[in-house]
Amino acid sequence: MRILLCGGAGYIGAHAYVVLVERGHDVVVADNFSNSSPGVLARLRQITGRPVPFQPLDLRDRDAVTGFFAHQAFDAVVHFAALKSVGESCERPLDYFHNNIGGTLNLLHGMREAGVERLVFSSSATVYGDPDHVPVREDARLQVTNPYGRTKLVMEELIGDLCRSDAGFHAANLRYFNPVGAHASGLIGEDPTGIPNNLMPYICQVAVGRRDRLSVFGGDWPTVDGTGVRDYIHVMDLARAHADALDFLVRERRSLTVNVGTGQGVSVLQLVEAFAQAAARRIPYQVVARRPGDVAEVYADPSLAQRTLGWRAELGVEAMCRDAWRWQSQNPQGYPVA
Ligand code: NAD
Ligand code: UFG
């Protein structure tokens, strides 16, 4: 298939690019580099051994999006492009609505005009908010606790309406849990700008000496050791789910919303310990107050993905930590600045 990756220069998109090329697809990356580095393209070329087709594109620019689709033929789109910081979304909700929802509308419009009828969408476990029970199934109550989460929920709904209105248009909403880790080459990985919001990149920066110590947000949660429990998923397993979802859309000609997680809950301190083992170094930390908006425990019931996509996670916490550390230690400052 000829596949467009919107936001394909970002963390998850770059890993999905590698998997899709390995599966024999013809893949084009489109991005505005608002949260990524052009340096990733050279790394993708190094990994795949071939030039990386790239299109500068800002999804907020509707004319640019429709113009682009008018001159290209695609069999499917994988849509990663979004702003994704929960805290920032509370400070600048309109930017999130404009970029995430507005950008998605422009993309859907461009796809419709060009007759592209397959979409894989990056959704998030954030649509479950604070779940009533774990493991969380896809039919759990949906609730959002911040503007970022609202954009994901709204986008799922918009895409659902479009699918219902057009029997030929099919989408796979993938609800990612907590993606971590990196490609085994250590050439691509997560490279957040500024202070990392998320646990694994923070641990990586402590390990490599860029930050003194980790703050563990709360030691009094009702969990195994008092720290927050999440479902960390290796980014290469997650990348593979996109390829499997595209196969599903071709094979089954129907839409799907599915969790992409391991089904295993891991606490903050368990992850810190696993990372310390993998990197063979101490990770200094201190337990501080809970982070506003956090929840105790979220992990997936991934059985629908197994039944529908034939997908299941293969890599465990050890591989996640080993690969995250390889990326960080080989690239202490992230991608080289061009
Ligand atoms: P990322 O920021 O690394 O990648 C997103 C990419 O989209 C970036 O390269 C950015 O430059 C690009 N982009 C953003 N707005 C754009 C626009 N208007 N036009 C063109 N390109 C644009 O994030 P990621 O971690 O790779 O996440 C990918 C997707 O998965 C996002 O939609 C995110 O919300 C979702 N998701 C991520 C996580 C996570 O923890 N990383 C969890 C659940 C869901
Ligand atoms: N944590 C710390 N210290 C840190 C960062 C995080 O203790 O410096 C803790 C959090 O309190 C939480 C756990 O580590 O218990 C994981 O936190 P992350 O920020 O890495 O991940 P979240 O589960 O809070 O949220 C992430 C994304 C959301 C997304 C969700 C599910 O930020 O947007 O995963 O996909 F919705």
Short mmCIF file of C-alpha atoms and ligand atoms in Angstrom, two decimals:
data_model
loop_
_atom_site.label_atom_id
_atom_site.label_comp_id
_atom_site.label_asym_id
_atom_site.label_seq_id
_atom_site.Cartn_x
_atom_site.Cartn_y
_atom_site.Cartn_z
CA MET A 1 0.00 0.00 0.00
CA ARG A 2 1.01 3.62 -0.42
CA ILE A 3 0.60 5.13 3.04
CA LEU A 4 0.78 8.70 4.33
CA LEU A 5 2.07 9.15 7.89
CA CYS A 6 0.87 12.51 9.22
CA GLY A 7 3.11 13.40 12.14
CA GLY A 8 5.45 10.64 10.96
CA ALA A 9 8.57 12.50 12.15
CA GLY A 10 7.46 12.22 15.78
CA TYR A 11 8.32 9.57 18.33
CA ILE A 12 5.72 6.92 17.49
CA GLY A 13 5.41 7.84 13.81
CA ALA A 14 9.14 7.29 13.17
CA HIS A 15 9.00 3.80 14.68
CA ALA A 16 5.86 2.99 12.70
CA TYR A 17 7.64 4.17 9.54
CA VAL A 18 10.33 1.54 10.05
CA VAL A 19 7.83 -1.28 10.60
CA LEU A 20 5.66 -0.27 7.61
CA VAL A 21 8.67 -0.06 5.28
CA GLU A 22 9.82 -3.47 6.53
CA ARG A 23 6.37 -4.84 5.69
CA GLY A 24 6.88 -3.71 2.10
CA HIS A 25 4.70 -0.59 2.08
CA ASP A 26 5.53 2.60 0.21
CA VAL A 27 5.45 5.22 2.97
CA VAL A 28 5.46 9.03 2.83
CA VAL A 29 6.09 11.13 5.96
CA ALA A 30 4.34 14.49 6.38
CA ASP A 31 5.07 16.75 9.33
CA ASN A 32 5.46 20.39 10.36
CA PHE A 33 8.23 19.58 12.90
CA SER A 34 6.32 21.45 15.61
CA ASN A 35 7.42 18.74 18.06
CA SER A 36 10.08 16.82 16.17
CA SER A 37 13.42 17.21 14.51
CA PRO A 38 14.29 17.00 10.81
CA GLY A 39 17.27 14.94 12.03
CA VAL A 40 14.98 11.94 12.36
CA LEU A 41 14.76 11.61 8.57
CA ALA A 42 18.48 10.86 8.18
CA ARG A 43 18.19 8.25 10.93
CA LEU A 44 15.22 6.61 9.21
CA ARG A 45 17.24 6.47 6.01
CA GLN A 46 20.09 4.86 7.92
CA ILE A 47 17.80 2.20 9.41
CA THR A 48 15.86 1.38 6.25
CA GLY A 49 18.71 1.88 3.76
CA ARG A 50 16.62 3.97 1.40
CA PRO A 51 15.56 7.61 0.97
CA VAL A 52 12.66 8.75 3.13
CA PRO A 53 9.89 10.43 1.11
CA PHE A 54 9.04 13.57 3.07
CA GLN A 55 6.45 16.31 2.64
CA PRO A 56 6.49 19.44 4.82
CA LEU A 57 2.84 19.89 5.77
CA ASP A 58 0.91 21.68 8.50
CA LEU A 59 -2.51 20.10 8.97
CA ARG A 60 -3.88 23.44 10.16
CA ASP A 61 -3.49 24.73 6.59
CA ARG A 62 -6.55 23.36 4.85
CA ASP A 63 -5.59 24.53 1.36
CA ALA A 64 -2.15 22.96 1.71
CA VAL A 65 -3.69 19.68 2.84
CA THR A 66 -6.24 19.49 0.02
CA GLY A 67 -3.61 20.65 -2.49
CA PHE A 68 -1.26 17.91 -1.35
CA PHE A 69 -3.89 15.17 -1.66
CA ALA A 70 -4.85 16.44 -5.12
CA HIS A 71 -1.39 15.55 -6.42
CA GLN A 72 -0.78 12.25 -4.63
CA ALA A 73 -2.53 8.89 -4.45
CA PHE A 74 -2.68 7.05 -1.13
CA ASP A 75 -4.32 3.81 -0.06
CA ALA A 76 -4.36 4.80 3.61
CA VAL A 77 -3.40 7.46 6.14
CA VAL A 78 -1.96 6.95 9.61
CA HIS A 79 -2.65 10.06 11.66
CA PHE A 80 -0.20 10.73 14.49
CA ALA A 81 -0.09 14.53 14.19
CA ALA A 82 -1.22 16.18 17.41
CA LEU A 83 -0.07 18.26 20.33
CA LYS A 84 0.10 15.91 23.30
CA SER A 85 1.05 17.65 26.54
CA VAL A 86 -1.70 17.43 29.15
CA GLY A 87 -0.38 20.39 31.19
CA GLU A 88 0.11 22.62 28.15
CA SER A 89 -3.41 21.77 26.96
CA CYS A 90 -4.82 23.18 30.22
CA GLU A 91 -2.90 26.43 29.64
CA ARG A 92 -3.61 26.74 25.91
CA PRO A 93 -6.80 24.79 25.18
CA LEU A 94 -7.62 26.72 22.01
CA ASP A 95 -4.27 25.79 20.45
CA TYR A 96 -5.06 22.16 21.17
CA PHE A 97 -8.56 22.39 19.69
CA HIS A 98 -7.21 24.19 16.63
CA ASN A 99 -4.25 21.90 16.01
CA ASN A 100 -5.73 18.54 16.95
CA ILE A 101 -9.39 18.87 16.04
CA GLY A 102 -9.01 21.48 13.28
CA GLY A 103 -6.04 19.63 11.77
CA THR A 104 -7.97 16.35 11.81
CA LEU A 105 -10.96 17.97 10.09
CA ASN A 106 -8.68 19.27 7.35
CA LEU A 107 -7.12 15.86 6.98
CA LEU A 108 -10.49 14.08 6.79
CA HIS A 109 -11.65 16.64 4.25
CA GLY A 110 -8.54 16.13 2.11
CA MET A 111 -8.91 12.36 2.32
CA ARG A 112 -12.57 12.51 1.27
CA GLU A 113 -11.86 14.78 -1.69
CA ALA A 114 -9.09 12.43 -2.84
CA GLY A 115 -11.10 9.25 -2.21
CA VAL A 116 -8.72 7.89 0.46
CA GLU A 117 -10.88 5.63 2.62
CA ARG A 118 -8.64 4.04 5.24
CA LEU A 119 -7.48 5.77 8.40
CA VAL A 120 -5.50 4.61 11.41
CA PHE A 121 -5.86 7.15 14.20
CA SER A 122 -3.64 7.67 17.27
CA SER A 123 -6.08 7.73 20.15
CA SER A 124 -5.17 7.36 23.78
CA ALA A 125 -6.07 5.65 27.02
CA THR A 126 -6.66 9.20 28.22
CA VAL A 127 -10.26 8.79 26.92
CA TYR A 128 -10.92 6.50 29.92
CA GLY A 129 -9.99 9.21 32.45
CA ASP A 130 -10.06 7.54 35.86
CA PRO A 131 -11.49 4.11 34.99
CA ASP A 132 -14.02 2.42 37.27
CA HIS A 133 -12.03 -0.78 37.12
CA VAL A 134 -8.90 -2.25 35.58
CA PRO A 135 -7.99 -3.83 33.24
CA VAL A 136 -9.89 -1.37 31.07
CA ARG A 137 -11.96 -2.66 28.19
CA GLU A 138 -12.91 -0.66 25.12
CA ASP A 139 -16.54 -0.47 26.23
CA ALA A 140 -15.63 1.22 29.52
CA ARG A 141 -17.20 4.58 30.28
CA LEU A 142 -15.40 7.41 28.47
CA GLN A 143 -14.58 10.59 30.37
CA VAL A 144 -11.94 13.20 29.94
CA THR A 145 -10.17 15.29 32.52
CA ASN A 146 -8.27 17.82 30.40
CA PRO A 147 -8.41 19.60 27.01
CA TYR A 148 -5.88 17.23 25.41
CA GLY A 149 -8.05 14.25 26.35
CA ARG A 150 -11.11 16.08 25.07
CA THR A 151 -9.49 16.49 21.65
CA LYS A 152 -8.87 12.72 21.46
CA LEU A 153 -12.45 11.93 22.43
CA VAL A 154 -13.90 14.48 20.00
CA MET A 155 -11.68 13.20 17.20
CA GLU A 156 -12.78 9.61 17.81
CA GLU A 157 -16.39 10.81 17.63
CA LEU A 158 -15.87 12.85 14.45
CA ILE A 159 -14.17 9.91 12.78
CA GLY A 160 -17.01 7.63 13.94
CA ASP A 161 -19.62 9.94 12.41
CA LEU A 162 -17.74 9.98 9.14
CA CYS A 163 -17.54 6.18 9.09
CA ARG A 164 -21.28 5.93 9.74
CA SER A 165 -22.06 8.41 6.97
CA ASP A 166 -19.97 6.62 4.34
CA ALA A 167 -20.05 2.85 4.06
CA GLY A 168 -16.75 2.90 2.19
CA PHE A 169 -14.74 4.83 4.81
CA HIS A 170 -13.10 2.75 7.53
CA ALA A 171 -11.01 3.78 10.51
CA ALA A 172 -9.05 2.04 13.25
CA ASN A 173 -8.84 4.07 16.45
CA LEU A 174 -5.86 2.75 18.40
CA ARG A 175 -6.04 3.67 22.08
CA TYR A 176 -2.39 3.68 23.09
CA PHE A 177 -1.48 3.12 26.71
CA ASN A 178 2.02 4.33 27.71
CA PRO A 179 4.49 4.03 24.82
CA VAL A 180 8.16 3.78 25.87
CA GLY A 181 11.41 2.31 24.53
CA ALA A 182 13.07 2.77 21.17
CA HIS A 183 14.17 0.99 18.02
CA ALA A 184 16.86 -1.60 18.80
CA SER A 185 19.43 0.30 16.69
CA GLY A 186 19.42 3.20 19.17
CA LEU A 187 19.14 5.56 16.17
CA ILE A 188 15.61 6.77 16.85
CA GLY A 189 13.78 7.32 20.12
CA GLU A 190 11.82 9.78 22.23
CA ASP A 191 13.33 13.27 22.24
CA PRO A 192 11.09 15.62 24.20
CA THR A 193 11.72 19.34 24.11
CA GLY A 194 12.19 20.99 27.51
CA ILE A 195 11.51 19.20 30.76
CA PRO A 196 9.96 15.78 30.06
CA ASN A 197 6.36 15.42 31.22
CA ASN A 198 6.41 11.65 31.10
CA LEU A 199 8.09 9.14 33.34
CA MET A 200 10.38 7.18 31.01
CA PRO A 201 12.03 10.15 29.26
CA TYR A 202 12.55 11.74 32.67
CA ILE A 203 14.25 8.60 34.00
CA CYS A 204 16.42 8.50 30.86
CA GLN A 205 17.56 12.09 31.39
CA VAL A 206 18.39 11.39 35.03
CA ALA A 207 20.36 8.30 33.99
CA VAL A 208 22.37 10.23 31.42
CA GLY A 209 23.09 13.06 33.86
CA ARG A 210 20.91 15.78 32.33
CA ARG A 211 18.74 15.93 35.48
CA ASP A 212 19.63 15.34 39.13
CA ARG A 213 16.79 13.16 40.29
CA LEU A 214 13.34 11.93 39.47
CA SER A 215 10.36 13.26 41.37
CA VAL A 216 7.96 10.40 42.04
CA PHE A 217 4.49 11.91 42.08
CA GLY A 218 2.88 10.39 45.15
CA GLY A 219 3.81 7.46 47.37
CA ASP A 220 0.37 6.99 48.88
CA TRP A 221 -1.70 5.71 45.94
CA PRO A 222 -3.74 2.57 46.63
CA THR A 223 -1.36 0.43 44.55
CA VAL A 224 1.21 -2.31 45.06
CA ASP A 225 3.87 0.07 46.44
CA GLY A 226 2.01 3.38 46.72
CA THR A 227 3.19 4.73 43.35
CA GLY A 228 1.13 5.12 40.16
CA VAL A 229 0.59 2.04 38.00
CA ARG A 230 0.49 2.20 34.17
CA ASP A 231 0.60 -0.09 31.17
CA TYR A 232 3.94 0.62 29.49
CA ILE A 233 4.14 -0.63 25.95
CA HIS A 234 7.27 -0.97 23.84
CA VAL A 235 7.08 1.46 20.93
CA MET A 236 8.08 -1.30 18.46
CA ASP A 237 5.13 -3.42 19.59
CA LEU A 238 2.93 -0.35 19.23
CA ALA A 239 4.37 0.37 15.77
CA ARG A 240 3.49 -3.18 14.70
CA ALA A 241 -0.11 -2.62 15.78
CA HIS A 242 -0.41 0.08 13.08
CA ALA A 243 0.68 -2.32 10.37
CA ASP A 244 -1.76 -4.93 11.70
CA ALA A 245 -4.55 -2.34 11.84
CA LEU A 246 -3.96 -1.42 8.19
CA ASP A 247 -4.14 -5.10 7.25
CA PHE A 248 -7.38 -5.34 9.24
CA LEU A 249 -8.95 -2.42 7.37
CA VAL A 250 -8.11 -3.98 4.01
CA ARG A 251 -9.20 -7.48 5.05
CA GLU A 252 -12.35 -6.76 7.05
CA ARG A 253 -13.60 -3.53 5.47
CA ARG A 254 -14.98 -2.29 8.78
CA SER A 255 -13.98 0.13 11.52
CA LEU A 256 -12.54 -0.68 14.91
CA THR A 257 -11.60 0.93 18.21
CA VAL A 258 -9.05 -1.03 20.16
CA ASN A 259 -6.72 -0.81 23.16
CA VAL A 260 -3.02 -1.15 22.49
CA GLY A 261 -1.35 -2.15 25.73
CA THR A 262 0.33 -5.15 27.32
CA GLY A 263 -2.29 -5.80 29.99
CA GLN A 264 0.44 -5.57 32.68
CA GLY A 265 0.40 -2.84 35.29
CA VAL A 266 3.83 -1.54 36.33
CA SER A 267 4.41 0.95 39.16
CA VAL A 268 6.71 3.96 39.01
CA LEU A 269 9.16 2.33 41.41
CA GLN A 270 9.06 -0.96 39.50
CA LEU A 271 9.97 0.90 36.31
CA VAL A 272 12.74 2.81 38.08
CA GLU A 273 14.16 -0.46 39.38
CA ALA A 274 13.96 -2.17 35.96
CA PHE A 275 15.68 0.80 34.35
CA ALA A 276 18.43 0.86 36.98
CA GLN A 277 19.11 -2.81 36.19
CA ALA A 278 19.10 -2.28 32.42
CA ALA A 279 21.38 0.75 32.58
CA ALA A 280 23.49 -0.62 35.43
CA ARG A 281 23.30 2.68 37.31
CA ARG A 282 21.38 4.18 40.18
CA ILE A 283 18.38 6.39 39.44
CA PRO A 284 18.15 8.90 42.31
CA TYR A 285 14.56 9.82 43.14
CA GLN A 286 12.46 11.47 45.80
CA VAL A 287 8.81 10.92 46.51
CA VAL A 288 6.88 14.20 46.28
CA ALA A 289 3.21 15.21 46.26
CA ARG A 290 0.77 13.69 43.80
CA ARG A 291 0.54 15.39 40.40
CA PRO A 292 -2.86 17.06 39.91
CA GLY A 293 -5.09 15.05 37.57
CA ASP A 294 -3.17 11.77 38.00
CA VAL A 295 -4.94 8.50 38.73
CA ALA A 296 -3.80 5.46 40.68
CA GLU A 297 -3.91 2.64 38.21
CA VAL A 298 -4.61 2.30 34.48
CA TYR A 299 -3.84 -0.77 32.41
CA ALA A 300 -5.43 -2.34 29.38
CA ASP A 301 -7.45 -5.38 28.65
CA PRO A 302 -5.72 -6.04 25.32
CA SER A 303 -7.78 -9.09 24.34
CA LEU A 304 -9.78 -7.32 21.61
CA ALA A 305 -6.55 -6.46 19.78
CA GLN A 306 -5.57 -10.12 19.93
CA ARG A 307 -8.94 -11.28 18.58
CA THR A 308 -9.34 -8.68 15.84
CA LEU A 309 -5.83 -7.76 14.74
CA GLY A 310 -4.02 -10.91 15.82
CA TRP A 311 -1.76 -8.52 17.73
CA ARG A 312 -0.25 -8.90 21.15
CA ALA A 313 2.67 -7.24 22.88
CA GLU A 314 5.86 -9.27 22.74
CA LEU A 315 8.40 -7.09 24.52
CA GLY A 316 8.49 -6.70 28.29
CA VAL A 317 9.67 -4.02 30.68
CA GLU A 318 13.27 -5.21 30.50
CA ALA A 319 13.41 -4.67 26.71
CA MET A 320 11.63 -1.31 27.09
CA CYS A 321 14.27 -0.09 29.56
CA ARG A 322 17.22 -1.58 27.65
CA ASP A 323 16.15 0.04 24.37
CA ALA A 324 15.23 3.38 25.93
CA TRP A 325 18.65 3.45 27.57
CA ARG A 326 20.48 2.51 24.37
CA TRP A 327 18.80 5.41 22.56
CA GLN A 328 19.46 7.88 25.40
CA SER A 329 23.07 6.85 26.04
CA GLN A 330 23.92 6.98 22.32
CA ASN A 331 22.11 10.34 21.94
CA PRO A 332 22.43 12.13 25.29
CA GLN A 333 21.09 15.39 23.83
CA GLY A 334 18.58 13.74 21.48
CA TYR A 335 18.73 14.25 17.72
CA PRO A 336 21.60 16.42 16.49
CA VAL A 337 20.55 19.98 15.74
CA ALA A 338 20.87 20.59 11.98
P1 NAD B 1 5.15 13.47 18.89
O1 NAD B 1 4.89 14.86 19.33
O2 NAD B 1 6.52 12.92 19.00
O3 NAD B 1 4.67 13.28 17.36
C1 NAD B 1 3.62 14.03 16.80
C2 NAD B 1 4.12 14.60 15.48
O4 NAD B 1 3.08 15.35 14.86
C3 NAD B 1 5.31 15.54 15.65
O5 NAD B 1 6.32 15.19 14.73
C4 NAD B 1 4.72 16.93 15.32
O6 NAD B 1 5.69 17.78 14.75
C5 NAD B 1 3.62 16.56 14.37
N1 NAD B 1 2.52 17.53 14.30
C6 NAD B 1 1.82 18.07 15.34
N2 NAD B 1 0.90 18.93 14.86
C7 NAD B 1 1.01 18.93 13.52
C8 NAD B 1 0.35 19.62 12.47
N3 NAD B 1 -0.62 20.52 12.72
N4 NAD B 1 0.72 19.37 11.20
C9 NAD B 1 1.69 18.49 10.92
N5 NAD B 1 2.37 17.81 11.86
C10 NAD B 1 2.04 18.04 13.16
O7 NAD B 1 4.10 12.53 19.66
P2 NAD B 1 4.05 10.95 19.75
O8 NAD B 1 4.39 10.56 21.12
O9 NAD B 1 4.75 10.34 18.60
O10 NAD B 1 2.48 10.75 19.61
C11 NAD B 1 1.87 10.47 18.35
C12 NAD B 1 0.38 10.45 18.55
O11 NAD B 1 0.03 9.48 19.53
C13 NAD B 1 -0.24 11.75 19.02
O12 NAD B 1 -1.47 11.93 18.37
C14 NAD B 1 -0.45 11.53 20.50
O13 NAD B 1 -1.52 12.31 21.00
C15 NAD B 1 -0.78 10.06 20.53
N6 NAD B 1 -0.49 9.41 21.82
C16 NAD B 1 0.76 9.50 22.33
C17 NAD B 1 1.03 8.92 23.57
C18 NAD B 1 2.40 9.03 24.20
O14 NAD B 1 2.51 8.84 25.41
N7 NAD B 1 3.45 9.31 23.46
C19 NAD B 1 0.03 8.22 24.27
C20 NAD B 1 -1.23 8.13 23.69
C21 NAD B 1 -1.48 8.73 22.45
N1 UFG B 2 5.43 10.16 37.06
C1 UFG B 2 6.29 10.46 38.07
N2 UFG B 2 7.28 11.38 37.84
C2 UFG B 2 7.42 12.00 36.64
C3 UFG B 2 6.53 11.67 35.60
C4 UFG B 2 5.53 10.75 35.85
O1 UFG B 2 6.19 9.92 39.18
O2 UFG B 2 8.33 12.84 36.48
C5 UFG B 2 4.40 9.14 37.31
C6 UFG B 2 2.98 9.63 37.13
O3 UFG B 2 2.50 10.20 38.31
C7 UFG B 2 2.25 8.35 36.72
C8 UFG B 2 3.31 7.58 35.93
O4 UFG B 2 4.57 8.12 36.34
O5 UFG B 2 1.92 7.61 37.86
C9 UFG B 2 3.18 7.73 34.43
O6 UFG B 2 3.13 9.11 34.10
P1 UFG B 2 3.30 9.62 32.60
O7 UFG B 2 3.23 11.11 32.63
O8 UFG B 2 4.49 8.99 31.96
O9 UFG B 2 2.03 8.99 31.86
P2 UFG B 2 0.47 9.19 32.13
O10 UFG B 2 -0.12 7.83 32.29
O11 UFG B 2 0.22 10.16 33.19
O12 UFG B 2 -0.02 9.85 30.79
C10 UFG B 2 0.46 9.48 29.48
C11 UFG B 2 0.25 10.65 28.55
C12 UFG B 2 -1.23 10.89 28.42
C13 UFG B 2 -1.89 9.65 27.93
C14 UFG B 2 -1.62 8.50 28.86
C15 UFG B 2 -2.21 7.22 28.33
O13 UFG B 2 0.89 11.80 29.05
O14 UFG B 2 -1.44 11.89 27.49
O15 UFG B 2 -0.20 8.34 29.01
O16 UFG B 2 -1.79 7.01 27.02
F1 UFG B 2 -3.22 9.83 27.89
#
